[in-house]
């Protein structure tokens, strides 16, 4: 019996559905990770090593969150400019554990004249540098070295990432950013292609440079004329992060157990009373039986439309505030609800709930 050919239109629709599901699961996971990082930072207190490790974990997770938001077409907040030297140094520091695990030495040479210059879209620069450095570490033999140099390039800064791996074969040099071929064993070949496209989209350039040994990639990025921002710091837990929801009666519609656990813990720690339902039918029953101040609703468990859900909620709870928590961008926003994009941090959600309770 011959293999059945799949209809191309069906295959495309199926692939889009699979991708949407994967994005949904990933945004949920990032939301949970960021929430638990926040909780751990509050508990770390005056333990500098723990606080620093959590700060780095949070920063990397936020970078992944920005990528997910960009992938689904959601707005990506603009970050303040950052110094080129600081970007390079923290990229190296963030990968120190990985390099040590692989017995690789990380080296750097930063031109003093350009190191304090600031760059646009600094988070993206960091993301591309981390991708290049991880590739370089993966292909460099034990006790080898990986370098990150920063030099001036006219109105741009040039970051050079070099390794001591096998290099790029001559027949692959022209297609290294388009073929989908991975430099690392078991890789999907997506990282370099994505980094190259992202750099071009934001006014930068990623190129494969000549190297005497191994491979060398150059990331050229435009300078920014605004003042640089101060280095990342970890603010101590304050009363404002633990308060603001005293007495709030919140109805949560969410079908992901990990997200439920995180939200119940975070909101109840701030003084709220949370009732959780996982299906549209349970939501209807809860709205009929009790009164709530705020409805938190994830779109995925809804059987009807968001508009129908809001109208149903306000028939029995006329003053209820509605906060939508979802990564979807397919629903038209309404001025009377607040939208919190997944993945989010608990602090973002608390701010949205406070706004709804105050009528802002």
PDB file of C-alpha atoms in Angstrom, residues 28-183:
ATOM      1  CA  UNK A  28       3.123  29.159  30.211  1.00  0.00           C
ATOM      2  CA  UNK A  29       6.469  27.630  31.162  1.00  0.00           C
ATOM      3  CA  UNK A  30       8.258  30.985  31.028  1.00  0.00           C
ATOM      4  CA  UNK A  31       5.541  32.572  33.142  1.00  0.00           C
ATOM      5  CA  UNK A  32       5.967  29.876  35.788  1.00  0.00           C
ATOM      6  CA  UNK A  33       9.774  30.147  35.731  1.00  0.00           C
ATOM      7  CA  UNK A  34       9.716  33.930  36.124  1.00  0.00           C
ATOM      8  CA  UNK A  35       7.238  33.647  38.979  1.00  0.00           C
ATOM      9  CA  UNK A  36       9.325  31.173  40.930  1.00  0.00           C
ATOM     10  CA  UNK A  37      12.464  33.218  40.294  1.00  0.00           C
ATOM     11  CA  UNK A  38      10.701  36.202  41.824  1.00  0.00           C
ATOM     12  CA  UNK A  39       9.719  34.129  44.860  1.00  0.00           C
ATOM     13  CA  UNK A  40      13.253  32.781  45.232  1.00  0.00           C
ATOM     14  CA  UNK A  41      14.748  36.271  45.055  1.00  0.00           C
ATOM     15  CA  UNK A  42      12.452  37.413  47.837  1.00  0.00           C
ATOM     16  CA  UNK A  43      13.565  34.458  49.947  1.00  0.00           C
ATOM     17  CA  UNK A  44      17.279  34.867  49.142  1.00  0.00           C
ATOM     18  CA  UNK A  45      17.557  37.933  51.347  1.00  0.00           C
ATOM     19  CA  UNK A  46      21.188  38.945  51.900  1.00  0.00           C
ATOM     20  CA  UNK A  47      22.820  35.984  50.154  1.00  0.00           C
ATOM     21  CA  UNK A  48      24.741  37.739  47.329  1.00  0.00           C
ATOM     22  CA  UNK A  49      25.673  34.622  45.341  1.00  0.00           C
ATOM     23  CA  UNK A  50      22.102  33.341  45.306  1.00  0.00           C
ATOM     24  CA  UNK A  51      20.700  36.761  44.397  1.00  0.00           C
ATOM     25  CA  UNK A  52      23.216  37.155  41.557  1.00  0.00           C
ATOM     26  CA  UNK A  53      22.456  33.698  40.160  1.00  0.00           C
ATOM     27  CA  UNK A  54      18.719  34.390  40.253  1.00  0.00           C
ATOM     28  CA  UNK A  55      19.231  37.784  38.619  1.00  0.00           C
ATOM     29  CA  UNK A  56      21.032  36.128  35.723  1.00  0.00           C
ATOM     30  CA  UNK A  57      18.365  33.441  35.422  1.00  0.00           C
ATOM     31  CA  UNK A  58      15.638  36.078  35.375  1.00  0.00           C
ATOM     32  CA  UNK A  59      17.436  38.096  32.701  1.00  0.00           C
ATOM     33  CA  UNK A  60      17.856  35.089  30.415  1.00  0.00           C
ATOM     34  CA  UNK A  61      14.229  34.082  30.923  1.00  0.00           C
ATOM     35  CA  UNK A  62      13.077  37.629  30.126  1.00  0.00           C
ATOM     36  CA  UNK A  63      15.118  37.528  26.924  1.00  0.00           C
ATOM     37  CA  UNK A  64      13.306  34.319  25.987  1.00  0.00           C
ATOM     38  CA  UNK A  65      10.022  36.026  26.844  1.00  0.00           C
ATOM     39  CA  UNK A  66      10.855  38.919  24.515  1.00  0.00           C
ATOM     40  CA  UNK A  67      11.550  36.419  21.755  1.00  0.00           C
ATOM     41  CA  UNK A  68       8.214  34.707  22.323  1.00  0.00           C
ATOM     42  CA  UNK A  69       6.375  38.028  22.285  1.00  0.00           C
ATOM     43  CA  UNK A  70       8.096  38.984  19.055  1.00  0.00           C
ATOM     44  CA  UNK A  71       7.216  35.581  17.545  1.00  0.00           C
ATOM     45  CA  UNK A  72       3.490  35.998  18.201  1.00  0.00           C
ATOM     46  CA  UNK A  73       3.424  39.607  17.016  1.00  0.00           C
ATOM     47  CA  UNK A  74       2.910  41.146  20.453  1.00  0.00           C
ATOM     48  CA  UNK A  75       4.450  44.459  21.434  1.00  0.00           C
ATOM     49  CA  UNK A  76       8.030  44.189  22.721  1.00  0.00           C
ATOM     50  CA  UNK A  77       8.864  46.980  25.189  1.00  0.00           C
ATOM     51  CA  UNK A  78      11.903  49.076  24.278  1.00  0.00           C
ATOM     52  CA  UNK A  79      14.864  48.685  26.602  1.00  0.00           C
ATOM     53  CA  UNK A  80      17.147  51.583  27.611  1.00  0.00           C
ATOM     54  CA  UNK A  81      20.504  51.774  25.777  1.00  0.00           C
ATOM     55  CA  UNK A  82      23.447  49.904  27.280  1.00  0.00           C
ATOM     56  CA  UNK A  83      27.213  50.187  26.979  1.00  0.00           C
ATOM     57  CA  UNK A  84      28.988  47.878  24.560  1.00  0.00           C
ATOM     58  CA  UNK A  85      31.564  46.863  27.164  1.00  0.00           C
ATOM     59  CA  UNK A  86      28.889  46.016  29.722  1.00  0.00           C
ATOM     60  CA  UNK A  87      26.997  43.909  27.197  1.00  0.00           C
ATOM     61  CA  UNK A  88      30.082  41.902  26.288  1.00  0.00           C
ATOM     62  CA  UNK A  89      31.125  41.413  29.890  1.00  0.00           C
ATOM     63  CA  UNK A  90      27.768  40.191  31.094  1.00  0.00           C
ATOM     64  CA  UNK A  91      27.417  37.825  28.123  1.00  0.00           C
ATOM     65  CA  UNK A  92      30.737  36.264  29.150  1.00  0.00           C
ATOM     66  CA  UNK A  93      29.791  36.213  32.832  1.00  0.00           C
ATOM     67  CA  UNK A  94      26.442  34.598  32.065  1.00  0.00           C
ATOM     68  CA  UNK A  95      28.186  31.737  30.254  1.00  0.00           C
ATOM     69  CA  UNK A  96      31.007  31.268  32.760  1.00  0.00           C
ATOM     70  CA  UNK A  97      29.375  28.171  34.267  1.00  0.00           C
ATOM     71  CA  UNK A  98      28.781  26.572  30.857  1.00  0.00           C
ATOM     72  CA  UNK A  99      32.363  27.325  29.759  1.00  0.00           C
ATOM     73  CA  UNK A 100      33.770  25.898  32.986  1.00  0.00           C
ATOM     74  CA  UNK A 101      31.677  22.741  32.530  1.00  0.00           C
ATOM     75  CA  UNK A 102      33.192  22.312  29.041  1.00  0.00           C
ATOM     76  CA  UNK A 103      36.738  23.184  30.258  1.00  0.00           C
ATOM     77  CA  UNK A 104      36.827  26.214  27.931  1.00  0.00           C
ATOM     78  CA  UNK A 105      38.567  29.522  28.699  1.00  0.00           C
ATOM     79  CA  UNK A 106      36.623  32.678  27.832  1.00  0.00           C
ATOM     80  CA  UNK A 107      38.757  35.647  26.776  1.00  0.00           C
ATOM     81  CA  UNK A 108      37.964  39.230  25.774  1.00  0.00           C
ATOM     82  CA  UNK A 109      39.643  42.303  24.312  1.00  0.00           C
ATOM     83  CA  UNK A 110      37.518  45.450  24.535  1.00  0.00           C
ATOM     84  CA  UNK A 111      38.626  48.682  22.848  1.00  0.00           C
ATOM     85  CA  UNK A 112      38.515  51.440  25.485  1.00  0.00           C
ATOM     86  CA  UNK A 113      37.398  53.989  22.894  1.00  0.00           C
ATOM     87  CA  UNK A 114      34.205  52.129  22.026  1.00  0.00           C
ATOM     88  CA  UNK A 115      33.533  50.130  25.179  1.00  0.00           C
ATOM     89  CA  UNK A 116      31.521  52.950  26.754  1.00  0.00           C
ATOM     90  CA  UNK A 117      29.495  53.628  23.585  1.00  0.00           C
ATOM     91  CA  UNK A 118      25.818  52.736  23.901  1.00  0.00           C
ATOM     92  CA  UNK A 119      23.758  50.530  21.591  1.00  0.00           C
ATOM     93  CA  UNK A 120      20.145  50.304  20.518  1.00  0.00           C
ATOM     94  CA  UNK A 121      18.172  47.101  21.206  1.00  0.00           C
ATOM     95  CA  UNK A 122      20.761  45.968  23.743  1.00  0.00           C
ATOM     96  CA  UNK A 123      18.764  42.890  24.779  1.00  0.00           C
ATOM     97  CA  UNK A 124      18.888  41.603  21.207  1.00  0.00           C
ATOM     98  CA  UNK A 125      22.646  42.174  21.033  1.00  0.00           C
ATOM     99  CA  UNK A 126      23.043  40.129  24.206  1.00  0.00           C
ATOM    100  CA  UNK A 127      20.774  37.395  22.820  1.00  0.00           C
ATOM    101  CA  UNK A 128      22.803  37.090  19.595  1.00  0.00           C
ATOM    102  CA  UNK A 129      26.121  37.143  21.473  1.00  0.00           C
ATOM    103  CA  UNK A 130      24.959  34.368  23.799  1.00  0.00           C
ATOM    104  CA  UNK A 131      23.912  32.273  20.797  1.00  0.00           C
ATOM    105  CA  UNK A 132      27.303  32.771  19.111  1.00  0.00           C
ATOM    106  CA  UNK A 133      29.224  32.057  22.314  1.00  0.00           C
ATOM    107  CA  UNK A 134      27.251  28.895  23.060  1.00  0.00           C
ATOM    108  CA  UNK A 135      27.987  27.629  19.532  1.00  0.00           C
ATOM    109  CA  UNK A 136      31.673  28.492  19.961  1.00  0.00           C
ATOM    110  CA  UNK A 137      31.895  26.673  23.306  1.00  0.00           C
ATOM    111  CA  UNK A 138      30.150  23.624  21.829  1.00  0.00           C
ATOM    112  CA  UNK A 139      32.649  23.185  18.960  1.00  0.00           C
ATOM    113  CA  UNK A 140      35.866  24.086  20.817  1.00  0.00           C
ATOM    114  CA  UNK A 141      37.896  21.161  22.214  1.00  0.00           C
ATOM    115  CA  UNK A 142      38.540  20.853  25.965  1.00  0.00           C
ATOM    116  CA  UNK A 143      41.142  23.276  27.338  1.00  0.00           C
ATOM    117  CA  UNK A 144      40.632  25.474  24.288  1.00  0.00           C
ATOM    118  CA  UNK A 145      39.542  29.107  24.306  1.00  0.00           C
ATOM    119  CA  UNK A 146      36.679  31.204  22.991  1.00  0.00           C
ATOM    120  CA  UNK A 147      37.151  34.914  22.462  1.00  0.00           C
ATOM    121  CA  UNK A 148      34.825  37.918  22.443  1.00  0.00           C
ATOM    122  CA  UNK A 149      36.461  41.124  21.206  1.00  0.00           C
ATOM    123  CA  UNK A 150      34.817  44.540  20.872  1.00  0.00           C
ATOM    124  CA  UNK A 151      36.140  47.071  18.353  1.00  0.00           C
ATOM    125  CA  UNK A 152      34.950  50.259  16.676  1.00  0.00           C
ATOM    126  CA  UNK A 153      33.492  50.127  13.165  1.00  0.00           C
ATOM    127  CA  UNK A 154      32.604  53.678  12.183  1.00  0.00           C
ATOM    128  CA  UNK A 155      29.074  54.420  13.399  1.00  0.00           C
ATOM    129  CA  UNK A 156      28.820  50.853  14.660  1.00  0.00           C
ATOM    130  CA  UNK A 157      30.424  48.554  17.205  1.00  0.00           C
ATOM    131  CA  UNK A 158      31.848  45.242  16.046  1.00  0.00           C
ATOM    132  CA  UNK A 159      31.661  42.198  18.337  1.00  0.00           C
ATOM    133  CA  UNK A 160      33.969  39.364  17.197  1.00  0.00           C
ATOM    134  CA  UNK A 161      33.311  35.846  18.519  1.00  0.00           C
ATOM    135  CA  UNK A 162      36.095  33.370  17.710  1.00  0.00           C
ATOM    136  CA  UNK A 163      36.581  29.694  18.554  1.00  0.00           C
ATOM    137  CA  UNK A 164      39.126  26.906  18.147  1.00  0.00           C
ATOM    138  CA  UNK A 165      36.759  24.437  16.534  1.00  0.00           C
ATOM    139  CA  UNK A 166      36.998  22.827  13.090  1.00  0.00           C
ATOM    140  CA  UNK A 167      35.868  26.002  11.334  1.00  0.00           C
ATOM    141  CA  UNK A 168      33.388  26.330   8.479  1.00  0.00           C
ATOM    142  CA  UNK A 169      34.000  24.263   5.346  1.00  0.00           C
ATOM    143  CA  UNK A 170      34.495  26.348   2.207  1.00  0.00           C
ATOM    144  CA  UNK A 171      31.402  24.866   0.531  1.00  0.00           C
ATOM    145  CA  UNK A 172      29.207  25.985   3.450  1.00  0.00           C
ATOM    146  CA  UNK A 173      30.475  29.532   3.983  1.00  0.00           C
ATOM    147  CA  UNK A 174      28.076  31.191   1.532  1.00  0.00           C
ATOM    148  CA  UNK A 175      25.023  29.419   2.952  1.00  0.00           C
ATOM    149  CA  UNK A 176      25.859  29.310   6.655  1.00  0.00           C
ATOM    150  CA  UNK A 177      22.970  31.698   7.493  1.00  0.00           C
ATOM    151  CA  UNK A 178      20.390  30.226   5.118  1.00  0.00           C
ATOM    152  CA  UNK A 179      20.910  26.468   4.848  1.00  0.00           C
ATOM    153  CA  UNK A 180      19.703  25.531   8.326  1.00  0.00           C
ATOM    154  CA  UNK A 181      22.851  23.464   8.859  1.00  0.00           C
ATOM    155  CA  UNK A 182      23.870  23.333  12.527  1.00  0.00           C
ATOM    156  CA  UNK A 183      27.445  23.790  13.756  1.00  0.00           C
TER     157      UNK A 183
END
